[in-house]
Amino acid sequence: MQQVGFNAIRPLWVLAVLLFLYGCAATGDNAKVLNYTKSDTDYYAIIDKINNHQAHAADYDRIIQLYPLTSLYRPRSDDEQRFKLLSQAYMQNGQWQQCLNINNELLATNYTSLTGHYGVAICAAESGNIALGRFHNAILDNFIEAIWRTGSGQSPESPFYITSVSDIYAFIQLHQLVAVGQSLTYINNLPIQAIRVQNPETNRSLTWYFNVTPQFRRGVIDQLENTP
Protein backbone atom coordinates (compact mmCIF):
# COMPACT_ATOMS: atom_id res chain seq x y z
CA MET A 1 0.00 0.00 0.00
CA GLN A 2 1.42 3.39 -0.95
CA GLN A 3 2.34 5.88 1.73
CA VAL A 4 0.13 8.89 2.26
CA GLY A 5 1.69 12.29 2.89
CA PHE A 6 0.81 14.87 5.53
CA ASN A 7 -1.49 16.83 3.23
CA ALA A 8 -3.39 13.66 2.44
CA ILE A 9 -4.01 12.70 6.05
CA ARG A 10 -4.99 16.21 7.10
CA PRO A 11 -8.73 15.57 6.43
CA LEU A 12 -8.69 12.88 9.12
CA TRP A 13 -7.13 15.32 11.59
CA VAL A 14 -9.88 17.81 10.78
CA LEU A 15 -12.49 15.10 11.36
CA ALA A 16 -10.82 14.08 14.62
CA VAL A 17 -10.76 17.66 15.92
CA LEU A 18 -14.42 18.25 15.04
CA LEU A 19 -15.49 15.01 16.69
CA PHE A 20 -13.35 15.78 19.73
CA LEU A 21 -14.99 19.17 20.16
CA TYR A 22 -18.39 17.54 19.75
CA GLY A 23 -17.49 14.90 22.32
CA CYS A 24 -16.31 17.53 24.79
CA ALA A 25 -19.77 19.07 24.70
CA ALA A 26 -21.21 15.82 26.11
CA THR A 27 -20.89 14.88 29.76
CA GLY A 28 -20.44 11.65 31.69
CA ASP A 29 -18.37 8.54 31.16
CA ASN A 30 -20.89 7.09 28.69
CA ALA A 31 -21.12 10.16 26.44
CA LYS A 32 -21.65 9.14 22.81
CA VAL A 33 -20.79 10.94 19.61
CA LEU A 34 -23.54 9.19 17.64
CA ASN A 35 -27.22 8.72 18.48
CA TYR A 36 -27.14 4.94 18.46
CA THR A 37 -30.70 4.56 19.72
CA LYS A 38 -32.19 6.32 16.70
CA SER A 39 -29.80 4.70 14.22
CA ASP A 40 -30.44 1.22 15.63
CA THR A 41 -34.21 1.76 15.58
CA ASP A 42 -34.17 2.95 11.96
CA TYR A 43 -31.84 0.10 10.98
CA TYR A 44 -34.06 -2.62 12.44
CA ALA A 45 -37.16 -0.99 10.94
CA ILE A 46 -35.69 -1.40 7.46
CA ILE A 47 -34.74 -5.01 8.21
CA ASP A 48 -38.37 -5.65 9.16
CA LYS A 49 -39.48 -4.18 5.83
CA ILE A 50 -37.04 -6.42 3.96
CA ASN A 51 -38.12 -9.54 5.84
CA ASN A 52 -41.78 -8.69 5.20
CA HIS A 53 -41.15 -8.22 1.46
CA GLN A 54 -42.06 -4.53 1.72
CA ALA A 55 -38.67 -2.95 1.00
CA HIS A 56 -37.94 -0.81 -2.04
CA ALA A 57 -34.68 0.27 -3.63
CA ALA A 58 -34.59 3.39 -1.43
CA ASP A 59 -34.65 1.18 1.68
CA TYR A 60 -31.57 -0.71 0.52
CA ASP A 61 -29.87 2.58 -0.31
CA ARG A 62 -30.73 3.88 3.15
CA ILE A 63 -29.64 0.86 5.20
CA ILE A 64 -26.14 0.67 3.72
CA GLN A 65 -25.64 4.32 4.67
CA LEU A 66 -27.26 3.80 8.07
CA TYR A 67 -25.40 0.69 9.23
CA PRO A 68 -22.08 2.50 9.99
CA LEU A 69 -24.00 4.80 12.35
CA THR A 70 -25.37 1.94 14.47
CA SER A 71 -23.99 0.39 17.64
CA LEU A 72 -23.36 -2.82 15.67
CA TYR A 73 -20.72 -1.36 13.37
CA ARG A 74 -17.22 -2.54 14.32
CA PRO A 75 -14.95 -2.27 11.26
CA ARG A 76 -11.83 -3.10 13.29
CA SER A 77 -13.28 -6.42 14.45
CA ASP A 78 -12.21 -9.62 12.70
CA ASP A 79 -15.61 -11.26 13.29
CA GLU A 80 -16.81 -10.90 9.68
CA GLN A 81 -13.66 -12.53 8.32
CA ARG A 82 -13.96 -15.32 10.90
CA PHE A 83 -17.60 -15.93 9.91
CA LYS A 84 -16.60 -15.96 6.24
CA LEU A 85 -13.85 -18.55 6.75
CA LEU A 86 -16.14 -20.78 8.82
CA SER A 87 -18.87 -20.49 6.19
CA GLN A 88 -16.45 -21.54 3.45
CA ALA A 89 -15.28 -24.51 5.52
CA TYR A 90 -18.86 -25.66 6.17
CA MET A 91 -19.68 -25.36 2.46
CA GLN A 92 -16.65 -27.44 1.50
CA ASN A 93 -17.67 -30.12 4.00
CA GLY A 94 -21.35 -30.06 3.05
CA GLN A 95 -22.36 -29.02 6.59
CA TRP A 96 -25.33 -27.00 5.44
CA GLN A 97 -27.07 -26.43 8.78
CA GLN A 98 -23.85 -25.22 10.41
CA CYS A 99 -23.32 -23.02 7.37
CA LEU A 100 -26.81 -21.54 7.80
CA ASN A 101 -26.21 -20.94 11.49
CA ILE A 102 -22.90 -19.13 11.04
CA ASN A 103 -24.23 -16.90 8.27
CA ASN A 104 -27.31 -16.04 10.31
CA GLU A 105 -24.92 -15.02 13.11
CA LEU A 106 -23.13 -12.79 10.63
CA LEU A 107 -26.39 -11.19 9.48
CA ALA A 108 -27.34 -10.59 13.12
CA THR A 109 -24.31 -8.31 13.41
CA ASN A 110 -24.45 -6.87 9.88
CA TYR A 111 -27.62 -7.34 7.86
CA THR A 112 -26.02 -5.52 4.92
CA SER A 113 -23.34 -8.23 4.63
CA LEU A 114 -22.99 -9.55 1.09
CA THR A 115 -21.09 -12.54 2.47
CA GLY A 116 -23.91 -13.36 4.89
CA HIS A 117 -26.73 -13.26 2.36
CA TYR A 118 -24.67 -15.21 -0.17
CA GLY A 119 -23.94 -17.85 2.47
CA VAL A 120 -27.58 -18.21 3.51
CA ALA A 121 -28.71 -18.35 -0.14
CA ILE A 122 -26.30 -21.17 -0.97
CA CYS A 123 -26.63 -23.18 2.24
CA ALA A 124 -30.41 -22.89 2.44
CA ALA A 125 -30.78 -24.13 -1.13
CA GLU A 126 -28.35 -26.99 -0.55
CA SER A 127 -30.24 -28.03 2.59
CA GLY A 128 -33.52 -28.14 0.66
CA ASN A 129 -35.02 -24.81 1.73
CA ILE A 130 -35.34 -23.41 -1.77
CA ALA A 131 -37.67 -20.57 -0.77
CA LEU A 132 -35.25 -19.24 1.84
CA GLY A 133 -32.38 -19.53 -0.60
CA ARG A 134 -34.23 -17.55 -3.25
CA PHE A 135 -35.25 -14.92 -0.71
CA HIS A 136 -31.68 -14.23 0.37
CA ASN A 137 -30.45 -14.37 -3.21
CA ALA A 138 -32.94 -11.60 -4.02
CA ILE A 139 -31.71 -9.59 -1.01
CA LEU A 140 -28.12 -10.08 -2.17
CA ASP A 141 -29.02 -8.80 -5.65
CA ASN A 142 -30.73 -5.75 -4.13
CA PHE A 143 -27.68 -4.90 -2.03
CA ILE A 144 -25.37 -5.27 -5.05
CA GLU A 145 -27.64 -2.97 -7.05
CA ALA A 146 -27.64 -0.48 -4.15
CA ILE A 147 -23.84 -0.45 -4.17
CA TRP A 148 -23.81 0.24 -7.91
CA ARG A 149 -26.10 3.20 -7.26
CA THR A 150 -23.54 4.75 -4.88
CA GLY A 151 -21.08 5.36 -7.72
CA SER A 152 -19.66 3.93 -10.91
CA GLY A 153 -16.55 2.67 -9.14
CA GLN A 154 -14.58 3.51 -12.27
CA SER A 155 -12.95 6.68 -10.92
CA PRO A 156 -11.88 8.02 -7.51
CA GLU A 157 -14.45 10.79 -7.92
CA SER A 158 -17.28 8.23 -8.20
CA PRO A 159 -16.34 5.38 -5.84
CA PHE A 160 -18.42 2.48 -4.62
CA TYR A 161 -19.63 2.79 -1.03
CA ILE A 162 -19.06 -0.41 0.96
CA THR A 163 -18.70 -0.41 4.73
CA SER A 164 -16.51 -3.45 5.42
CA VAL A 165 -13.29 -4.89 4.03
CA SER A 166 -14.88 -8.35 3.78
CA ASP A 167 -17.70 -7.00 1.65
CA ILE A 168 -15.35 -5.09 -0.63
CA TYR A 169 -13.70 -8.38 -1.55
CA ALA A 170 -17.04 -10.22 -1.63
CA PHE A 171 -18.33 -7.61 -4.09
CA ILE A 172 -15.30 -8.18 -6.29
CA GLN A 173 -15.64 -11.97 -6.12
CA LEU A 174 -19.37 -11.86 -6.86
CA HIS A 175 -18.48 -10.18 -10.14
CA GLN A 176 -16.18 -13.11 -11.00
CA LEU A 177 -13.07 -10.96 -10.51
CA VAL A 178 -10.00 -11.25 -8.29
CA ALA A 179 -8.08 -8.49 -6.50
CA VAL A 180 -4.46 -8.23 -7.61
CA GLY A 181 -3.32 -4.96 -6.00
CA GLN A 182 -4.44 -2.01 -3.92
CA SER A 183 -3.49 1.48 -2.79
CA LEU A 184 -4.95 4.23 -0.62
CA THR A 185 -5.36 7.86 -1.59
CA TYR A 186 -7.50 10.88 -0.74
CA ILE A 187 -9.87 12.58 -3.17
CA ASN A 188 -11.94 15.59 -2.11
CA ASN A 189 -10.97 14.88 1.52
CA LEU A 190 -12.31 11.31 1.32
CA PRO A 191 -10.16 8.19 1.85
CA ILE A 192 -10.41 6.12 -1.32
CA GLN A 193 -9.24 2.52 -1.68
CA ALA A 194 -8.11 1.75 -5.22
CA ILE A 195 -8.17 -1.98 -5.95
CA ARG A 196 -6.85 -3.48 -9.16
CA VAL A 197 -9.20 -6.28 -10.21
CA GLN A 198 -8.66 -8.90 -12.87
CA ASN A 199 -10.77 -11.30 -14.86
CA PRO A 200 -8.99 -14.65 -14.30
CA GLU A 201 -10.25 -16.03 -17.62
CA THR A 202 -9.08 -13.19 -19.86
CA ASN A 203 -6.40 -11.65 -17.58
CA ARG A 204 -7.87 -8.26 -18.40
CA SER A 205 -7.69 -5.87 -15.46
CA LEU A 206 -9.11 -2.55 -14.34
CA THR A 207 -9.16 -0.45 -11.20
CA TRP A 208 -12.21 -0.12 -8.97
CA TYR A 209 -12.47 2.62 -6.35
CA PHE A 210 -14.11 2.32 -2.94
CA ASN A 211 -15.05 5.05 -0.46
CA VAL A 212 -13.74 3.76 2.88
CA THR A 213 -14.75 6.80 4.92
CA PRO A 214 -17.02 4.77 7.29
CA GLN A 215 -14.12 2.61 8.51
CA PHE A 216 -11.85 5.61 9.12
CA ARG A 217 -14.61 7.70 10.70
CA ARG A 218 -15.64 4.93 13.07
CA GLY A 219 -12.06 4.49 14.24
CA VAL A 220 -11.96 8.14 15.31
CA ILE A 221 -15.38 7.91 16.97
CA ASP A 222 -14.44 4.75 18.88
CA GLN A 223 -11.38 6.52 20.27
CA LEU A 224 -13.51 9.43 21.46
CA GLU A 225 -16.03 7.08 23.06
CA ASN A 226 -13.33 4.81 24.50
CA THR A 227 -14.90 1.89 22.66
CA PRO A 228 -12.69 -1.22 22.54
PDB file of C-alpha atoms in Angstrom:
ATOM      1  CA  MET A   1       0.000   0.000   0.000  1.00  0.00           C
ATOM      2  CA  GLN A   2       1.420   3.393  -0.952  1.00  0.00           C
ATOM      3  CA  GLN A   3       2.340   5.883   1.726  1.00  0.00           C
ATOM      4  CA  VAL A   4       0.130   8.886   2.263  1.00  0.00           C
ATOM      5  CA  GLY A   5       1.692  12.287   2.888  1.00  0.00           C
ATOM      6  CA  PHE A   6       0.811  14.871   5.532  1.00  0.00           C
ATOM      7  CA  ASN A   7      -1.489  16.829   3.231  1.00  0.00           C
ATOM      8  CA  ALA A   8      -3.390  13.662   2.437  1.00  0.00           C
ATOM      9  CA  ILE A   9      -4.013  12.695   6.050  1.00  0.00           C
ATOM     10  CA  ARG A  10      -4.989  16.206   7.104  1.00  0.00           C
ATOM     11  CA  PRO A  11      -8.734  15.568   6.431  1.00  0.00           C
ATOM     12  CA  LEU A  12      -8.692  12.879   9.121  1.00  0.00           C
ATOM     13  CA  TRP A  13      -7.127  15.319  11.586  1.00  0.00           C
ATOM     14  CA  VAL A  14      -9.884  17.807  10.780  1.00  0.00           C
ATOM     15  CA  LEU A  15     -12.486  15.101  11.364  1.00  0.00           C
ATOM     16  CA  ALA A  16     -10.819  14.084  14.620  1.00  0.00           C
ATOM     17  CA  VAL A  17     -10.761  17.663  15.919  1.00  0.00           C
ATOM     18  CA  LEU A  18     -14.415  18.253  15.040  1.00  0.00           C
ATOM     19  CA  LEU A  19     -15.490  15.015  16.692  1.00  0.00           C
ATOM     20  CA  PHE A  20     -13.351  15.777  19.727  1.00  0.00           C
ATOM     21  CA  LEU A  21     -14.993  19.165  20.159  1.00  0.00           C
ATOM     22  CA  TYR A  22     -18.391  17.540  19.749  1.00  0.00           C
ATOM     23  CA  GLY A  23     -17.491  14.896  22.320  1.00  0.00           C
ATOM     24  CA  CYS A  24     -16.312  17.530  24.787  1.00  0.00           C
ATOM     25  CA  ALA A  25     -19.772  19.065  24.696  1.00  0.00           C
ATOM     26  CA  ALA A  26     -21.211  15.821  26.106  1.00  0.00           C
ATOM     27  CA  THR A  27     -20.895  14.880  29.756  1.00  0.00           C
ATOM     28  CA  GLY A  28     -20.436  11.650  31.688  1.00  0.00           C
ATOM     29  CA  ASP A  29     -18.368   8.545  31.156  1.00  0.00           C
ATOM     30  CA  ASN A  30     -20.889   7.088  28.693  1.00  0.00           C
ATOM     31  CA  ALA A  31     -21.125  10.159  26.436  1.00  0.00           C
ATOM     32  CA  LYS A  32     -21.649   9.142  22.810  1.00  0.00           C
ATOM     33  CA  VAL A  33     -20.794  10.940  19.607  1.00  0.00           C
ATOM     34  CA  LEU A  34     -23.540   9.186  17.642  1.00  0.00           C
ATOM     35  CA  ASN A  35     -27.217   8.725  18.479  1.00  0.00           C
ATOM     36  CA  TYR A  36     -27.143   4.938  18.457  1.00  0.00           C
ATOM     37  CA  THR A  37     -30.704   4.559  19.725  1.00  0.00           C
ATOM     38  CA  LYS A  38     -32.186   6.317  16.702  1.00  0.00           C
ATOM     39  CA  SER A  39     -29.804   4.704  14.223  1.00  0.00           C
ATOM     40  CA  ASP A  40     -30.444   1.218  15.627  1.00  0.00           C
ATOM     41  CA  THR A  41     -34.214   1.759  15.579  1.00  0.00           C
ATOM     42  CA  ASP A  42     -34.169   2.946  11.963  1.00  0.00           C
ATOM     43  CA  TYR A  43     -31.835   0.101  10.975  1.00  0.00           C
ATOM     44  CA  TYR A  44     -34.060  -2.618  12.443  1.00  0.00           C
ATOM     45  CA  ALA A  45     -37.164  -0.994  10.943  1.00  0.00           C
ATOM     46  CA  ILE A  46     -35.689  -1.403   7.462  1.00  0.00           C
ATOM     47  CA  ILE A  47     -34.737  -5.013   8.211  1.00  0.00           C
ATOM     48  CA  ASP A  48     -38.369  -5.654   9.164  1.00  0.00           C
ATOM     49  CA  LYS A  49     -39.476  -4.180   5.829  1.00  0.00           C
ATOM     50  CA  ILE A  50     -37.039  -6.416   3.955  1.00  0.00           C
ATOM     51  CA  ASN A  51     -38.119  -9.542   5.840  1.00  0.00           C
ATOM     52  CA  ASN A  52     -41.777  -8.692   5.204  1.00  0.00           C
ATOM     53  CA  HIS A  53     -41.149  -8.224   1.463  1.00  0.00           C
ATOM     54  CA  GLN A  54     -42.055  -4.527   1.722  1.00  0.00           C
ATOM     55  CA  ALA A  55     -38.670  -2.948   1.002  1.00  0.00           C
ATOM     56  CA  HIS A  56     -37.938  -0.808  -2.036  1.00  0.00           C
ATOM     57  CA  ALA A  57     -34.676   0.275  -3.632  1.00  0.00           C
ATOM     58  CA  ALA A  58     -34.592   3.385  -1.433  1.00  0.00           C
ATOM     59  CA  ASP A  59     -34.650   1.183   1.677  1.00  0.00           C
ATOM     60  CA  TYR A  60     -31.566  -0.707   0.520  1.00  0.00           C
ATOM     61  CA  ASP A  61     -29.866   2.584  -0.308  1.00  0.00           C
ATOM     62  CA  ARG A  62     -30.727   3.884   3.150  1.00  0.00           C
ATOM     63  CA  ILE A  63     -29.640   0.863   5.203  1.00  0.00           C
ATOM     64  CA  ILE A  64     -26.140   0.670   3.717  1.00  0.00           C
ATOM     65  CA  GLN A  65     -25.644   4.322   4.673  1.00  0.00           C
ATOM     66  CA  LEU A  66     -27.259   3.798   8.072  1.00  0.00           C
ATOM     67  CA  TYR A  67     -25.399   0.689   9.225  1.00  0.00           C
ATOM     68  CA  PRO A  68     -22.082   2.502   9.993  1.00  0.00           C
ATOM     69  CA  LEU A  69     -24.003   4.803  12.353  1.00  0.00           C
ATOM     70  CA  THR A  70     -25.372   1.944  14.465  1.00  0.00           C
ATOM     71  CA  SER A  71     -23.994   0.393  17.636  1.00  0.00           C
ATOM     72  CA  LEU A  72     -23.361  -2.824  15.666  1.00  0.00           C
ATOM     73  CA  TYR A  73     -20.721  -1.365  13.371  1.00  0.00           C
ATOM     74  CA  ARG A  74     -17.223  -2.538  14.323  1.00  0.00           C
ATOM     75  CA  PRO A  75     -14.953  -2.273  11.264  1.00  0.00           C
ATOM     76  CA  ARG A  76     -11.827  -3.102  13.294  1.00  0.00           C
ATOM     77  CA  SER A  77     -13.278  -6.422  14.452  1.00  0.00           C
ATOM     78  CA  ASP A  78     -12.211  -9.622  12.699  1.00  0.00           C
ATOM     79  CA  ASP A  79     -15.610 -11.264  13.286  1.00  0.00           C
ATOM     80  CA  GLU A  80     -16.806 -10.901   9.677  1.00  0.00           C
ATOM     81  CA  GLN A  81     -13.655 -12.526   8.325  1.00  0.00           C
ATOM     82  CA  ARG A  82     -13.964 -15.323  10.896  1.00  0.00           C
ATOM     83  CA  PHE A  83     -17.597 -15.935   9.908  1.00  0.00           C
ATOM     84  CA  LYS A  84     -16.597 -15.959   6.240  1.00  0.00           C
ATOM     85  CA  LEU A  85     -13.854 -18.550   6.750  1.00  0.00           C
ATOM     86  CA  LEU A  86     -16.140 -20.776   8.823  1.00  0.00           C
ATOM     87  CA  SER A  87     -18.866 -20.494   6.190  1.00  0.00           C
ATOM     88  CA  GLN A  88     -16.451 -21.542   3.451  1.00  0.00           C
ATOM     89  CA  ALA A  89     -15.282 -24.514   5.520  1.00  0.00           C
ATOM     90  CA  TYR A  90     -18.862 -25.657   6.168  1.00  0.00           C
ATOM     91  CA  MET A  91     -19.679 -25.358   2.457  1.00  0.00           C
ATOM     92  CA  GLN A  92     -16.654 -27.440   1.496  1.00  0.00           C
ATOM     93  CA  ASN A  93     -17.673 -30.125   3.998  1.00  0.00           C
ATOM     94  CA  GLY A  94     -21.351 -30.060   3.055  1.00  0.00           C
ATOM     95  CA  GLN A  95     -22.357 -29.023   6.589  1.00  0.00           C
ATOM     96  CA  TRP A  96     -25.328 -27.001   5.436  1.00  0.00           C
ATOM     97  CA  GLN A  97     -27.066 -26.428   8.778  1.00  0.00           C
ATOM     98  CA  GLN A  98     -23.852 -25.222  10.406  1.00  0.00           C
ATOM     99  CA  CYS A  99     -23.325 -23.023   7.367  1.00  0.00           C
ATOM    100  CA  LEU A 100     -26.807 -21.538   7.801  1.00  0.00           C
ATOM    101  CA  ASN A 101     -26.213 -20.942  11.489  1.00  0.00           C
ATOM    102  CA  ILE A 102     -22.905 -19.127  11.044  1.00  0.00           C
ATOM    103  CA  ASN A 103     -24.234 -16.905   8.266  1.00  0.00           C
ATOM    104  CA  ASN A 104     -27.309 -16.043  10.313  1.00  0.00           C
ATOM    105  CA  GLU A 105     -24.915 -15.025  13.107  1.00  0.00           C
ATOM    106  CA  LEU A 106     -23.126 -12.787  10.630  1.00  0.00           C
ATOM    107  CA  LEU A 107     -26.388 -11.193   9.482  1.00  0.00           C
ATOM    108  CA  ALA A 108     -27.343 -10.589  13.115  1.00  0.00           C
ATOM    109  CA  THR A 109     -24.313  -8.306  13.415  1.00  0.00           C
ATOM    110  CA  ASN A 110     -24.455  -6.872   9.883  1.00  0.00           C
ATOM    111  CA  TYR A 111     -27.620  -7.342   7.857  1.00  0.00           C
ATOM    112  CA  THR A 112     -26.022  -5.523   4.921  1.00  0.00           C
ATOM    113  CA  SER A 113     -23.336  -8.226   4.625  1.00  0.00           C
ATOM    114  CA  LEU A 114     -22.987  -9.553   1.086  1.00  0.00           C
ATOM    115  CA  THR A 115     -21.093 -12.537   2.472  1.00  0.00           C
ATOM    116  CA  GLY A 116     -23.905 -13.359   4.894  1.00  0.00           C
ATOM    117  CA  HIS A 117     -26.727 -13.259   2.357  1.00  0.00           C
ATOM    118  CA  TYR A 118     -24.670 -15.205  -0.174  1.00  0.00           C
ATOM    119  CA  GLY A 119     -23.944 -17.846   2.467  1.00  0.00           C
ATOM    120  CA  VAL A 120     -27.582 -18.209   3.509  1.00  0.00           C
ATOM    121  CA  ALA A 121     -28.708 -18.348  -0.139  1.00  0.00           C
ATOM    122  CA  ILE A 122     -26.297 -21.175  -0.969  1.00  0.00           C
ATOM    123  CA  CYS A 123     -26.634 -23.177   2.236  1.00  0.00           C
ATOM    124  CA  ALA A 124     -30.413 -22.890   2.436  1.00  0.00           C
ATOM    125  CA  ALA A 125     -30.782 -24.125  -1.134  1.00  0.00           C
ATOM    126  CA  GLU A 126     -28.352 -26.990  -0.549  1.00  0.00           C
ATOM    127  CA  SER A 127     -30.236 -28.030   2.587  1.00  0.00           C
ATOM    128  CA  GLY A 128     -33.517 -28.135   0.657  1.00  0.00           C
ATOM    129  CA  ASN A 129     -35.019 -24.809   1.735  1.00  0.00           C
ATOM    130  CA  ILE A 130     -35.335 -23.414  -1.766  1.00  0.00           C
ATOM    131  CA  ALA A 131     -37.668 -20.566  -0.773  1.00  0.00           C
ATOM    132  CA  LEU A 132     -35.249 -19.235   1.843  1.00  0.00           C
ATOM    133  CA  GLY A 133     -32.375 -19.530  -0.599  1.00  0.00           C
ATOM    134  CA  ARG A 134     -34.231 -17.552  -3.254  1.00  0.00           C
ATOM    135  CA  PHE A 135     -35.250 -14.918  -0.705  1.00  0.00           C
ATOM    136  CA  HIS A 136     -31.676 -14.227   0.365  1.00  0.00           C
ATOM    137  CA  ASN A 137     -30.451 -14.371  -3.213  1.00  0.00           C
ATOM    138  CA  ALA A 138     -32.937 -11.598  -4.017  1.00  0.00           C
ATOM    139  CA  ILE A 139     -31.713  -9.585  -1.013  1.00  0.00           C
ATOM    140  CA  LEU A 140     -28.122 -10.081  -2.173  1.00  0.00           C
ATOM    141  CA  ASP A 141     -29.023  -8.796  -5.647  1.00  0.00           C
ATOM    142  CA  ASN A 142     -30.729  -5.754  -4.125  1.00  0.00           C
ATOM    143  CA  PHE A 143     -27.677  -4.896  -2.031  1.00  0.00           C
ATOM    144  CA  ILE A 144     -25.372  -5.273  -5.048  1.00  0.00           C
ATOM    145  CA  GLU A 145     -27.642  -2.967  -7.052  1.00  0.00           C
ATOM    146  CA  ALA A 146     -27.643  -0.484  -4.151  1.00  0.00           C
ATOM    147  CA  ILE A 147     -23.835  -0.449  -4.169  1.00  0.00           C
ATOM    148  CA  TRP A 148     -23.810   0.244  -7.906  1.00  0.00           C
ATOM    149  CA  ARG A 149     -26.103   3.201  -7.261  1.00  0.00           C
ATOM    150  CA  THR A 150     -23.536   4.747  -4.880  1.00  0.00           C
ATOM    151  CA  GLY A 151     -21.083   5.360  -7.722  1.00  0.00           C
ATOM    152  CA  SER A 152     -19.662   3.933 -10.915  1.00  0.00           C
ATOM    153  CA  GLY A 153     -16.551   2.665  -9.139  1.00  0.00           C
ATOM    154  CA  GLN A 154     -14.584   3.513 -12.265  1.00  0.00           C
ATOM    155  CA  SER A 155     -12.951   6.675 -10.920  1.00  0.00           C
ATOM    156  CA  PRO A 156     -11.883   8.018  -7.507  1.00  0.00           C
ATOM    157  CA  GLU A 157     -14.454  10.790  -7.925  1.00  0.00           C
ATOM    158  CA  SER A 158     -17.277   8.232  -8.199  1.00  0.00           C
ATOM    159  CA  PRO A 159     -16.336   5.385  -5.836  1.00  0.00           C
ATOM    160  CA  PHE A 160     -18.422   2.481  -4.623  1.00  0.00           C
ATOM    161  CA  TYR A 161     -19.626   2.795  -1.030  1.00  0.00           C
ATOM    162  CA  ILE A 162     -19.062  -0.414   0.962  1.00  0.00           C
ATOM    163  CA  THR A 163     -18.704  -0.410   4.734  1.00  0.00           C
ATOM    164  CA  SER A 164     -16.509  -3.451   5.420  1.00  0.00           C
ATOM    165  CA  VAL A 165     -13.294  -4.888   4.030  1.00  0.00           C
ATOM    166  CA  SER A 166     -14.878  -8.348   3.779  1.00  0.00           C
ATOM    167  CA  ASP A 167     -17.700  -7.002   1.648  1.00  0.00           C
ATOM    168  CA  ILE A 168     -15.347  -5.088  -0.633  1.00  0.00           C
ATOM    169  CA  TYR A 169     -13.702  -8.384  -1.551  1.00  0.00           C
ATOM    170  CA  ALA A 170     -17.042 -10.223  -1.630  1.00  0.00           C
ATOM    171  CA  PHE A 171     -18.335  -7.606  -4.087  1.00  0.00           C
ATOM    172  CA  ILE A 172     -15.300  -8.176  -6.285  1.00  0.00           C
ATOM    173  CA  GLN A 173     -15.636 -11.973  -6.123  1.00  0.00           C
ATOM    174  CA  LEU A 174     -19.372 -11.857  -6.858  1.00  0.00           C
ATOM    175  CA  HIS A 175     -18.476 -10.178 -10.144  1.00  0.00           C
ATOM    176  CA  GLN A 176     -16.177 -13.110 -10.996  1.00  0.00           C
ATOM    177  CA  LEU A 177     -13.073 -10.965 -10.509  1.00  0.00           C
ATOM    178  CA  VAL A 178      -9.997 -11.248  -8.287  1.00  0.00           C
ATOM    179  CA  ALA A 179      -8.083  -8.490  -6.504  1.00  0.00           C
ATOM    180  CA  VAL A 180      -4.457  -8.230  -7.615  1.00  0.00           C
ATOM    181  CA  GLY A 181      -3.315  -4.961  -6.005  1.00  0.00           C
ATOM    182  CA  GLN A 182      -4.436  -2.014  -3.921  1.00  0.00           C
ATOM    183  CA  SER A 183      -3.489   1.479  -2.792  1.00  0.00           C
ATOM    184  CA  LEU A 184      -4.954   4.231  -0.622  1.00  0.00           C
ATOM    185  CA  THR A 185      -5.359   7.865  -1.592  1.00  0.00           C
ATOM    186  CA  TYR A 186      -7.504  10.881  -0.742  1.00  0.00           C
ATOM    187  CA  ILE A 187      -9.870  12.579  -3.169  1.00  0.00           C
ATOM    188  CA  ASN A 188     -11.943  15.595  -2.108  1.00  0.00           C
ATOM    189  CA  ASN A 189     -10.973  14.884   1.520  1.00  0.00           C
ATOM    190  CA  LEU A 190     -12.313  11.311   1.317  1.00  0.00           C
ATOM    191  CA  PRO A 191     -10.162   8.191   1.847  1.00  0.00           C
ATOM    192  CA  ILE A 192     -10.412   6.116  -1.325  1.00  0.00           C
ATOM    193  CA  GLN A 193      -9.240   2.518  -1.683  1.00  0.00           C
ATOM    194  CA  ALA A 194      -8.108   1.749  -5.219  1.00  0.00           C
ATOM    195  CA  ILE A 195      -8.167  -1.983  -5.954  1.00  0.00           C
ATOM    196  CA  ARG A 196      -6.845  -3.482  -9.155  1.00  0.00           C
ATOM    197  CA  VAL A 197      -9.203  -6.280 -10.211  1.00  0.00           C
ATOM    198  CA  GLN A 198      -8.662  -8.896 -12.868  1.00  0.00           C
ATOM    199  CA  ASN A 199     -10.772 -11.304 -14.864  1.00  0.00           C
ATOM    200  CA  PRO A 200      -8.988 -14.651 -14.299  1.00  0.00           C
ATOM    201  CA  GLU A 201     -10.252 -16.029 -17.622  1.00  0.00           C
ATOM    202  CA  THR A 202      -9.081 -13.192 -19.858  1.00  0.00           C
ATOM    203  CA  ASN A 203      -6.403 -11.655 -17.582  1.00  0.00           C
ATOM    204  CA  ARG A 204      -7.870  -8.256 -18.398  1.00  0.00           C
ATOM    205  CA  SER A 205      -7.689  -5.871 -15.458  1.00  0.00           C
ATOM    206  CA  LEU A 206      -9.112  -2.547 -14.344  1.00  0.00           C
ATOM    207  CA  THR A 207      -9.162  -0.451 -11.196  1.00  0.00           C
ATOM    208  CA  TRP A 208     -12.211  -0.122  -8.969  1.00  0.00           C
ATOM    209  CA  TYR A 209     -12.465   2.615  -6.354  1.00  0.00           C
ATOM    210  CA  PHE A 210     -14.111   2.322  -2.942  1.00  0.00           C
ATOM    211  CA  ASN A 211     -15.048   5.048  -0.458  1.00  0.00           C
ATOM    212  CA  VAL A 212     -13.743   3.761   2.882  1.00  0.00           C
ATOM    213  CA  THR A 213     -14.754   6.803   4.924  1.00  0.00           C
ATOM    214  CA  PRO A 214     -17.020   4.772   7.291  1.00  0.00           C
ATOM    215  CA  GLN A 215     -14.122   2.607   8.511  1.00  0.00           C
ATOM    216  CA  PHE A 216     -11.852   5.614   9.121  1.00  0.00           C
ATOM    217  CA  ARG A 217     -14.605   7.697  10.701  1.00  0.00           C
ATOM    218  CA  ARG A 218     -15.644   4.927  13.069  1.00  0.00           C
ATOM    219  CA  GLY A 219     -12.061   4.486  14.235  1.00  0.00           C
ATOM    220  CA  VAL A 220     -11.964   8.136  15.311  1.00  0.00           C
ATOM    221  CA  ILE A 221     -15.385   7.910  16.968  1.00  0.00           C
ATOM    222  CA  ASP A 222     -14.438   4.753  18.877  1.00  0.00           C
ATOM    223  CA  GLN A 223     -11.382   6.520  20.274  1.00  0.00           C
ATOM    224  CA  LEU A 224     -13.514   9.426  21.463  1.00  0.00           C
ATOM    225  CA  GLU A 225     -16.033   7.079  23.062  1.00  0.00           C
ATOM    226  CA  ASN A 226     -13.330   4.809  24.496  1.00  0.00           C
ATOM    227  CA  THR A 227     -14.904   1.892  22.659  1.00  0.00           C
ATOM    228  CA  PRO A 228     -12.692  -1.220  22.538  1.00  0.00           C
TER     229      PRO A 228
END
